[in-house]
Every structure is written in C-alpha cells, then in structure tokens.
Short mmCIF file of C-alpha atoms and ligand atoms in Angstrom, two decimals:
data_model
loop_
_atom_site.label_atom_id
_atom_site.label_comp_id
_atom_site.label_asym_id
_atom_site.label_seq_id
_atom_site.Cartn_x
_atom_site.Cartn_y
_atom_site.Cartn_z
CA UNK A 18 0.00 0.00 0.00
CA UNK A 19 1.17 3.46 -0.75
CA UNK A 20 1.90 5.69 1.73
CA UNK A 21 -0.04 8.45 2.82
CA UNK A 22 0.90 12.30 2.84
CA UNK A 23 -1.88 14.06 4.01
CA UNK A 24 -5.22 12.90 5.06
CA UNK A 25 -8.23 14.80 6.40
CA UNK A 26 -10.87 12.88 8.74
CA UNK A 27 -13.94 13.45 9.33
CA UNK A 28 -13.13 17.08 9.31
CA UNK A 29 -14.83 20.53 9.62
CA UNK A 30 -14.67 23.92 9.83
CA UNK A 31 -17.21 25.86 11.12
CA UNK A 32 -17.49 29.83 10.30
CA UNK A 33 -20.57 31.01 12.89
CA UNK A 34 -23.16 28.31 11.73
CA UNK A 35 -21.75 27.99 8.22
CA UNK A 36 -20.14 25.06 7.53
CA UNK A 37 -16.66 25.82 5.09
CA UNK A 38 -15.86 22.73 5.59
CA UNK A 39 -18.47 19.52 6.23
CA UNK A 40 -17.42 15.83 7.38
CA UNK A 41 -14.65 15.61 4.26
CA UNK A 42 -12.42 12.52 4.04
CA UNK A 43 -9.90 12.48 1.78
CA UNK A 44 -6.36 11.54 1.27
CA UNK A 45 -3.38 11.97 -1.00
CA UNK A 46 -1.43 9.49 -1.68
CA UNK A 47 3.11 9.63 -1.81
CA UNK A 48 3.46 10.54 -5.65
CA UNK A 49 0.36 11.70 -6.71
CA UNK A 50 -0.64 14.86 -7.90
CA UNK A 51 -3.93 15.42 -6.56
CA UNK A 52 -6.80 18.14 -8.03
CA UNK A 53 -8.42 19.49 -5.73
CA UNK A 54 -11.73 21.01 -7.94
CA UNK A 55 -14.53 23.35 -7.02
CA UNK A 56 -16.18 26.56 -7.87
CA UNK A 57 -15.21 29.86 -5.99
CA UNK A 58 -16.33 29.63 -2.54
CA UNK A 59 -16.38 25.90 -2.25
CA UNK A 60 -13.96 25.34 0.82
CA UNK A 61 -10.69 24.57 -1.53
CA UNK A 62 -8.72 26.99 0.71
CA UNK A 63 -10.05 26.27 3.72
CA UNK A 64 -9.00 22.64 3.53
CA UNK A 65 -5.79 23.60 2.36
CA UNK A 66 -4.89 26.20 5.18
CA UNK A 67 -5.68 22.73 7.18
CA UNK A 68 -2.47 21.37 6.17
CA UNK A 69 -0.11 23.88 5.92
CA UNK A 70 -1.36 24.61 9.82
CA UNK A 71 -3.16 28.29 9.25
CA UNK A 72 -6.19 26.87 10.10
CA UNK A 73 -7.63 23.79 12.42
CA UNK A 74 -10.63 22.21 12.74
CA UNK A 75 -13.37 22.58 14.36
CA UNK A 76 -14.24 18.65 14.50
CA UNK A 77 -12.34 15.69 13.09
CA UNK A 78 -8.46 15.65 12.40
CA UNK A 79 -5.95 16.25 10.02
CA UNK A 80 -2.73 13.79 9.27
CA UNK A 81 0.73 14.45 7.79
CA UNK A 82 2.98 12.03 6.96
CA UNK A 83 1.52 9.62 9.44
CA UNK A 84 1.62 12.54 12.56
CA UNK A 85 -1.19 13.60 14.19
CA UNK A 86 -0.28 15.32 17.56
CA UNK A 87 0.26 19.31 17.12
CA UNK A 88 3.70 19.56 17.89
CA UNK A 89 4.15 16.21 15.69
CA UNK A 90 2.26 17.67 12.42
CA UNK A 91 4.59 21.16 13.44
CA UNK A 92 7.42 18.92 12.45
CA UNK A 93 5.79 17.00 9.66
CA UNK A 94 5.00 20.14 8.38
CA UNK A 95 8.77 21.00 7.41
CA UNK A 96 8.35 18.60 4.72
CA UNK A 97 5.80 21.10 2.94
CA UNK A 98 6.00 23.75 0.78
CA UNK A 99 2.83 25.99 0.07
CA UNK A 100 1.81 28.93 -1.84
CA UNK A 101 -1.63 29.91 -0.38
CA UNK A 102 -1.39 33.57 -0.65
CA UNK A 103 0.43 35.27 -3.47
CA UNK A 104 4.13 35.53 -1.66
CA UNK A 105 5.29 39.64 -1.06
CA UNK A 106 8.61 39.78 -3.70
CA UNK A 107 10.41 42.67 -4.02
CA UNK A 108 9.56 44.53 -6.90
CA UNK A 109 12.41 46.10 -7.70
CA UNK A 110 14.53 43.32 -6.71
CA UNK A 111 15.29 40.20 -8.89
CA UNK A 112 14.87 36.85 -8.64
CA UNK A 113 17.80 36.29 -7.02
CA UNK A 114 17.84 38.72 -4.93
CA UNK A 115 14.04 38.18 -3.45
CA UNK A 116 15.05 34.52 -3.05
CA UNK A 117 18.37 35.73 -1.53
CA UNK A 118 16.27 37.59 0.84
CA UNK A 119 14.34 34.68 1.93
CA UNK A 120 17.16 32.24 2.39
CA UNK A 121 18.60 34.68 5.04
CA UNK A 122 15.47 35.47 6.72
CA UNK A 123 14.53 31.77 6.93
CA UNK A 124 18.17 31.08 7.53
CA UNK A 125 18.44 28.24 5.16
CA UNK A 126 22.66 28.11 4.94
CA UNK A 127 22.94 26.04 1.54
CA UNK A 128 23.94 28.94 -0.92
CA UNK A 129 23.52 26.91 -3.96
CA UNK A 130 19.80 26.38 -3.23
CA UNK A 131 18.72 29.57 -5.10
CA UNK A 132 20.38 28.38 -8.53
CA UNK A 133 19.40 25.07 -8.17
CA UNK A 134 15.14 26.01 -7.75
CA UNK A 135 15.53 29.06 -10.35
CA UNK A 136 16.64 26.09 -13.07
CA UNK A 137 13.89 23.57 -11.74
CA UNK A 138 11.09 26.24 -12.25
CA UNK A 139 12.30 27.62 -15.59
CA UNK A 140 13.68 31.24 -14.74
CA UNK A 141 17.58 31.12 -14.83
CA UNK A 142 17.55 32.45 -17.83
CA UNK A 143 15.49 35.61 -16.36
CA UNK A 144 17.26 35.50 -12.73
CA UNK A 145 18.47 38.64 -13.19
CA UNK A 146 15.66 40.51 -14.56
CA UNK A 147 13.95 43.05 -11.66
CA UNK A 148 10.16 41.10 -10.13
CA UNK A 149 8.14 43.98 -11.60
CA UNK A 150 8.42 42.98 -15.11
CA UNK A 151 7.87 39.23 -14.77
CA UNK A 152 4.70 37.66 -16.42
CA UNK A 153 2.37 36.25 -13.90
CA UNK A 154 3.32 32.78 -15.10
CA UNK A 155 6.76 33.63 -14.22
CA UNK A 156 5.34 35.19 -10.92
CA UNK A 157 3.61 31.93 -9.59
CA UNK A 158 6.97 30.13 -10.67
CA UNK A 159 9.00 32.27 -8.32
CA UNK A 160 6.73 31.69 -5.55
CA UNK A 161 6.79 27.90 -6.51
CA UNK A 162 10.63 28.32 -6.19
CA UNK A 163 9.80 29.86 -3.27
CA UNK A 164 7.92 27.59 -1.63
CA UNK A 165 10.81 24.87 -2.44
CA UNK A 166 13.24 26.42 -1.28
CA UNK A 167 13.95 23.78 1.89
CA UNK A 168 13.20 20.91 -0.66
CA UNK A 169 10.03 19.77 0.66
CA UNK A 170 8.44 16.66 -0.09
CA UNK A 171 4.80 17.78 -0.49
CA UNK A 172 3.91 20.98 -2.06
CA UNK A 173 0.14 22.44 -1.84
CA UNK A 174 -1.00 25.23 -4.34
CA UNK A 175 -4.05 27.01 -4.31
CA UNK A 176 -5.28 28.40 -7.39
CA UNK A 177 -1.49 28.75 -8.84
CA UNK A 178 -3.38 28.86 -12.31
CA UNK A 179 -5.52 31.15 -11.79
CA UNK A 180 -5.25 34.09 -14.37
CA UNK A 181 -2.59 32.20 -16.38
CA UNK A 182 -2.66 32.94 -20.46
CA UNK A 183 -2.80 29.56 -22.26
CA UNK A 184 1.05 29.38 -22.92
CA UNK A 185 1.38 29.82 -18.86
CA UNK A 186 -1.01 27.18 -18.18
CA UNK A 187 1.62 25.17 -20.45
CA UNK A 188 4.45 26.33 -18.29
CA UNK A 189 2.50 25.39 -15.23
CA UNK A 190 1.87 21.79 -16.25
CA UNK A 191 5.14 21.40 -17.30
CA UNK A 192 6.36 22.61 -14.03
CA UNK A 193 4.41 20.44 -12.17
CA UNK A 194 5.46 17.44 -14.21
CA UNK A 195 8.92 17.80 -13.52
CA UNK A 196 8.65 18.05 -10.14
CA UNK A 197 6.43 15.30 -9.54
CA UNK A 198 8.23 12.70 -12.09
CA UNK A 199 11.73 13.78 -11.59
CA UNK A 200 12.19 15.34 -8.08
CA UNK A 201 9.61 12.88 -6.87
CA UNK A 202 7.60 15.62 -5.05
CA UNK A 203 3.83 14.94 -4.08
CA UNK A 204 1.78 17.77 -4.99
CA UNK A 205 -2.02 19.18 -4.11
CA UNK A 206 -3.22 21.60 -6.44
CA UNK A 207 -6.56 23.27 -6.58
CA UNK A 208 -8.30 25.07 -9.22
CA UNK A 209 -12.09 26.08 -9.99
CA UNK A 210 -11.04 24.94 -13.47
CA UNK A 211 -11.38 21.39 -14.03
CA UNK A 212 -9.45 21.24 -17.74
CA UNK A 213 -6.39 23.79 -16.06
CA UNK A 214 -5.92 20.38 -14.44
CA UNK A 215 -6.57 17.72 -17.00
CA UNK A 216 -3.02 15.96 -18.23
CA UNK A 217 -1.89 17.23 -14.76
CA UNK A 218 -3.15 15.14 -12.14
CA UNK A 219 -2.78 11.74 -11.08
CA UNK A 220 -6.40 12.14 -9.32
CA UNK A 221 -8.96 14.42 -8.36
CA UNK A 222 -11.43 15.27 -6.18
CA UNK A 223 -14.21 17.04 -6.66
CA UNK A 224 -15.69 19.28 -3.47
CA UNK A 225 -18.79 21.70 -3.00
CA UNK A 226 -20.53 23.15 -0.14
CA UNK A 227 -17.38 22.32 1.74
CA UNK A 228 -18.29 18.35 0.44
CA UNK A 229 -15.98 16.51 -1.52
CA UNK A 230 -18.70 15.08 -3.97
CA UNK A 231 -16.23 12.33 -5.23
CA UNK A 232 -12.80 10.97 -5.55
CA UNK A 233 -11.18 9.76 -9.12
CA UNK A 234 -8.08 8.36 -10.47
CA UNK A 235 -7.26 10.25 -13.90
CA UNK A 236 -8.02 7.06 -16.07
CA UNK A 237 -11.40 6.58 -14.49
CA UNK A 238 -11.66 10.20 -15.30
CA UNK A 239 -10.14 9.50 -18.30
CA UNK A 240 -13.10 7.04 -19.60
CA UNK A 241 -15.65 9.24 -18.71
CA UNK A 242 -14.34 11.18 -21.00
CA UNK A 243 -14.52 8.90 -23.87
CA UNK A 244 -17.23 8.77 -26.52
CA UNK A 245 -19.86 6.33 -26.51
CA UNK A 246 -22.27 5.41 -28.91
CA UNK A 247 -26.33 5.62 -28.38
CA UNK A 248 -28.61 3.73 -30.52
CA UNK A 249 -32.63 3.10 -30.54
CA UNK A 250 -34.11 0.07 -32.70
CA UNK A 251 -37.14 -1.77 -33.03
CA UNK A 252 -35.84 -4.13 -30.84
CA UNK A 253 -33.18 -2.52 -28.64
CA UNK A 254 -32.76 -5.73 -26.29
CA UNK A 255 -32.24 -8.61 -29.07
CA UNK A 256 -29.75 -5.86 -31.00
CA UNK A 257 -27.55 -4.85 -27.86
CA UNK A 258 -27.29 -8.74 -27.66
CA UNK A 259 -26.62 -9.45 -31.11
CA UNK A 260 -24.18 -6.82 -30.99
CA UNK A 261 -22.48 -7.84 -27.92
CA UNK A 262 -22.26 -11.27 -29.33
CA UNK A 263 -20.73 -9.99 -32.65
CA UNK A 264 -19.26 -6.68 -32.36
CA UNK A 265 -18.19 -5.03 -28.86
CA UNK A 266 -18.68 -7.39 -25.62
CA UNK A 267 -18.92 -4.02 -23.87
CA UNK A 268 -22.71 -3.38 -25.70
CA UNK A 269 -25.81 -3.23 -23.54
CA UNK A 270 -29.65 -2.34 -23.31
CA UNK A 271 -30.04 0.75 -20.64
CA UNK A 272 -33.06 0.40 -18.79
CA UNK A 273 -32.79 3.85 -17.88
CA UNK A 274 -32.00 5.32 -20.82
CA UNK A 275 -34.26 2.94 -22.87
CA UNK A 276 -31.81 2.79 -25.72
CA UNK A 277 -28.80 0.69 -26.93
CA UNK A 278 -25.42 2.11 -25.40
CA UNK A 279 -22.08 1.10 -26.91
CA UNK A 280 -18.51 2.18 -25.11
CA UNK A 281 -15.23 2.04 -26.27
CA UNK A 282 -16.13 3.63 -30.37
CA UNK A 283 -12.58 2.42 -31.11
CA UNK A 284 -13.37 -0.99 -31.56
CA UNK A 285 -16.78 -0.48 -33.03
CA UNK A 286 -17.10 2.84 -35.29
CA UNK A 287 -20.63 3.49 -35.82
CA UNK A 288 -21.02 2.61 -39.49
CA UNK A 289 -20.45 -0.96 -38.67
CA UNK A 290 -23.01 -0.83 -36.20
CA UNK A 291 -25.61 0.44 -38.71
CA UNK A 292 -24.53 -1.65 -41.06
CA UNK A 293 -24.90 -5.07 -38.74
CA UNK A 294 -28.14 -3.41 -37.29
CA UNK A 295 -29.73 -2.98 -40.61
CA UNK A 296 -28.29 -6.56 -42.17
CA UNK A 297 -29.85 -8.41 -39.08
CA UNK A 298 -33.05 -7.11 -40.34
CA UNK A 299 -33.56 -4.54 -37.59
CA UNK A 300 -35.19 -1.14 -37.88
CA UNK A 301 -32.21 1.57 -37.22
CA UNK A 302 -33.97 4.65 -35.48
CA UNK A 303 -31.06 6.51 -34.17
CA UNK A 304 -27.44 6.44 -33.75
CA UNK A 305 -25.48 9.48 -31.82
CA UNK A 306 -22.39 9.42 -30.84
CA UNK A 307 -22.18 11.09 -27.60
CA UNK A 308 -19.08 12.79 -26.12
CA UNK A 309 -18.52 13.85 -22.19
CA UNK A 310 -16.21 16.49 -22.13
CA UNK A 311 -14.43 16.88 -18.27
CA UNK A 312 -16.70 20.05 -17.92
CA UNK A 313 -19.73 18.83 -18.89
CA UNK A 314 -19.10 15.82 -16.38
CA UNK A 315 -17.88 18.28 -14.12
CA UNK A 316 -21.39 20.78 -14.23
CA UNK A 317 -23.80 17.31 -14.00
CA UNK A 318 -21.71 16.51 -10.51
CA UNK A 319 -22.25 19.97 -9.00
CA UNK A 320 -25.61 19.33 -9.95
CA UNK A 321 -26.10 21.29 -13.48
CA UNK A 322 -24.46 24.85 -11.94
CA UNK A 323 -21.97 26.96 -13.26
CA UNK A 324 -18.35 26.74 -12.54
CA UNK A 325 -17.75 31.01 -12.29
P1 ADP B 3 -12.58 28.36 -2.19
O1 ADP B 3 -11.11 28.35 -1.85
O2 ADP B 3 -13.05 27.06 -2.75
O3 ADP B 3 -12.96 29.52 -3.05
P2 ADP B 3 -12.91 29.00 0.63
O4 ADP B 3 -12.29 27.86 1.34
O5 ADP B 3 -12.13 30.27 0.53
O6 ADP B 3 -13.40 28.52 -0.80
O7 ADP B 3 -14.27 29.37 1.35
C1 ADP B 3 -15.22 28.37 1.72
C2 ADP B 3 -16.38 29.04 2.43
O8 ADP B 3 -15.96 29.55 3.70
C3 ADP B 3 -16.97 30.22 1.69
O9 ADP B 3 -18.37 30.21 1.87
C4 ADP B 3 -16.33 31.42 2.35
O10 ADP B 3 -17.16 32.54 2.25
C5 ADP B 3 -16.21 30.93 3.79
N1 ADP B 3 -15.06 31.54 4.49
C6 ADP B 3 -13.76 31.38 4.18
N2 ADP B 3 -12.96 32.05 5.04
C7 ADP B 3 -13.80 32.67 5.92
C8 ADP B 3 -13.60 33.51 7.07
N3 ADP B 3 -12.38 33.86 7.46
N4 ADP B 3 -14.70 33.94 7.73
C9 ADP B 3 -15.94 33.57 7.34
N5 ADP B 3 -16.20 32.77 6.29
C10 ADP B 3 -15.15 32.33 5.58
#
C-alpha cells in the first residue's frame, strides 16, 4: 500500500453556523498529484490552510505524513512547501535577490539552493531581470521556487493557475510534471477549473458546499471522458445482444436510458453498427455518438451549476 501524505478525517470547519468545511475525508497518496476542484467559494482553501497549519478544525483531524499530535504535524510540516497567498517579492529586486532575501530570513545556509530552484522552475535564464516585469506565469513560478526552497516533499497550491494565459497554463503543467516525475515531489493543487488540471493530475477530487462530492483516479476520469455510442431500434434488447455477441462485448440495453449504449467507439465505429443493425433485419432509429467532455461531467456533478 502506498503511503499516505496528508489525510483529512472526518473534518470541519465551522465559520458562525456555516459550515466551510463539512465531514470531508480524503487523502493523498506519496506521488500523486492530486486536483483538488470546485467553484469559488467551495472550501478549496479552507482545507488547504488545514495542512499547511493556518487553520484547524473545528471537528475531526488532520494527518501528515503519518503525525497527528500538534507539535508532531509542526514537524511534519517542514516537509511542505505551500503557496496559499500570493508571496510579497520585491519589486524592484530580482529573482535572485528576493530569493536571496528569503534564504537569510529563513536562515536556510545552503547557498547553492537559489540556482538550483531558479533552473527547476524555468527562470535562470530571467534570474536577473527586476520582479516587476515578470509575467504572472513567471510570478507563480518564483513563488513555486519559493515555496521549495527547503526541498520539501509535499507541495500544496491554491489556485497557482488562476489568471494564467494559455502558454502559462503550459508552463504550469510542465512545471508540475517535472517536479512530480523527476524530483519525486507529491503535490495538491486546486483550481475552480477542471481542464487547467486535465493531463496534470494523477487524481482528483471534486468538493462543493465544503463536500468533496467524489474521488477519481485520472483514467477513471479519463473514460468518462470517452465517446460512446447511443442507438434506438425496433428491438433494442435482441440488438444490444446481437451486438455484444458480434461486435463489442462491452454493448448493452439501458433500462434507464431505454436505448442501446455502446462504449469504447474504437473498436466499433458506428457505421459498422448500422450496417450489422440494418443486415440483421432490424429497424435503425437513431445512432449518436455522444461525447462527455471533463466540464460537462464536471457541471452534472455539481448538480447542473456553473463553474464562475
Ligand atoms: P474556495 O477556496 O473554494 O474559493 P474558501 O475555502 O475560501 O473557498 O471558502 C469556503 C467558504 O468559507 C466560503 O463560503 C467562504 O465565504 C467561507 N469563508 C472562508 N474564510 C472565511 C472567514 N475567514 N470567515 C468567514 N467565512 C469564511
């Protein structure tokens, strides 16, 4: 089994009688990269501010690398980098010398540090230029490099994407690749954006209302995704059979849905299908080919709303 980084249980976070946070149970996992998703307001923060230690629960508990006790998460929590708020640079200073800054204050004594997270995160090549006229994507790198500056294990972003042009967003993912495949770095990430994520994260989980509505790995995600194919005959229960038998295994009569569904169009493009439906001597009323797209699938679970 793989070990756990963080874990919240049975947790929440009361603000008066409002509930920011509600009985959530989740955990993520050594390795992964984990997306946390909701719309603005839907206790992403909250439940971050939980690990990094800015805020504790009102009920349940939180656990960090195995440690539960106050002084014992304290310590775990020196394995963790965060950017929660947008870290105060130096405008006028330069990458180096805002990170230079920090080092001293924070009294980290390895010199070499600063060079060493400027070419992880992409801005040697711009160390020297003043904070004031980096991009934003080239802000939220220098407060990743920030934030990694005493080579954590786990690093927890809120919103780092937030605002990002596409060609950012790019950088971003990039960024976050890296670190989790080659510096082996276990990383929570939330956005109210569910594709800023997609070809990101190893899972996700969805939360509203302070809820987390469900938990997925990225292929389950992944095949919700995928097309499927939707067909209605004169005799939907002896086709999906027939079809199952001759075509795609994976073919079946929804109840539900009163109609044929076929996954997996790979194996089974829908001209065959009309083809064999027709040369069975069935009637063919309707074949669609139906794609999910991660936002649609993402508005049905918060219940048809909008993501803004
Ligand atoms: P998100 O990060 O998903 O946008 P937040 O965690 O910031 O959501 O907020 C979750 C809920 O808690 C919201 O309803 C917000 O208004 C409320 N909230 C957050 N911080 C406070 C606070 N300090 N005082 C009162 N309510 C708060």
């Amino acid at each position: 089994m793989s070990e756990i980084i963080a874990k919240a249980v049975d947790v929440e976070v009361l603000y008066g009688n409002h509930a920011a946070l509600d009985k959530i149970n989740m955990q993520v996992k050594k390795g992964d990269i984990y997306a946390l998703v909701g719309k603005n307001g839907a206790g992403k923060t909250t439940l971050l501010r939980l690990f990094t230690g800015q805020n504790a629960p009102d009920y349940g508990h939180i656990e960090m690398f195995g440690e539960t006790g106050r002084q014992a998460l304290n310590k775990a929590r020196h394995r963790t980098g965060a950017i929660i708020e947008t870290p105060a640079f130096y405008p006028f200073f330069s990458a180096v010398q805002n990170l230079e800054y920090y080092r001293i204050q924070r009294n980290i004594k390895d010199k070499s540090i600063i060079e060493r997270i400027l070419k992880d995160t992409g801005l040697y090549e711009a160390r020297n230029k003043k904070f004031k006229n980096y991009s934003l994507g080239m802000k939220q790198r220098l407060g990743i490099a920030l934030a990694l500056m005493h080579e954590p294990e786990f690093l927890i972003l809120d919103e780092p994407i937030n605002g990002l042009d596409p060609a950012g967003i790019v950088e971003m993912r990039k960024l976050m690749l890296k670190l989790n495949r080659e510096k082996g770095l276990t990383i929570i990430i939330s956005s109210h954006i569910l594709s800023e994520l997609a070809n990101m994260a190893t899972c996700y989980g969805f939360i509203d209302h302070g809820v987390i509505l469900k938990e997925l790995t990225a292929s389950e995600l992944e095949d919700i995704e995928k097309s499927y194919i939707k067909l209605s005959t004169n005799n939907d229960e002896a086709v999906a059979a027939a079809i199952a038998e001759n075509i795609n295994a994976s073919a079946y009569y929804s109840m539900d849905d009163r109609c044929i569904m076929i996954p997996d169009i790979d194996i089974s493009p829908s001209e065959k299908i009309s083809r064999f439906v027709v040369k069975s001597g069935y009637d063919l009323y309707s074949l669609e080919i139906v794609k999910t797209t991660l936002e649609d699938y993402f508005i049905q679970l918060l219940g048809g709303a909008s993501i803004e």
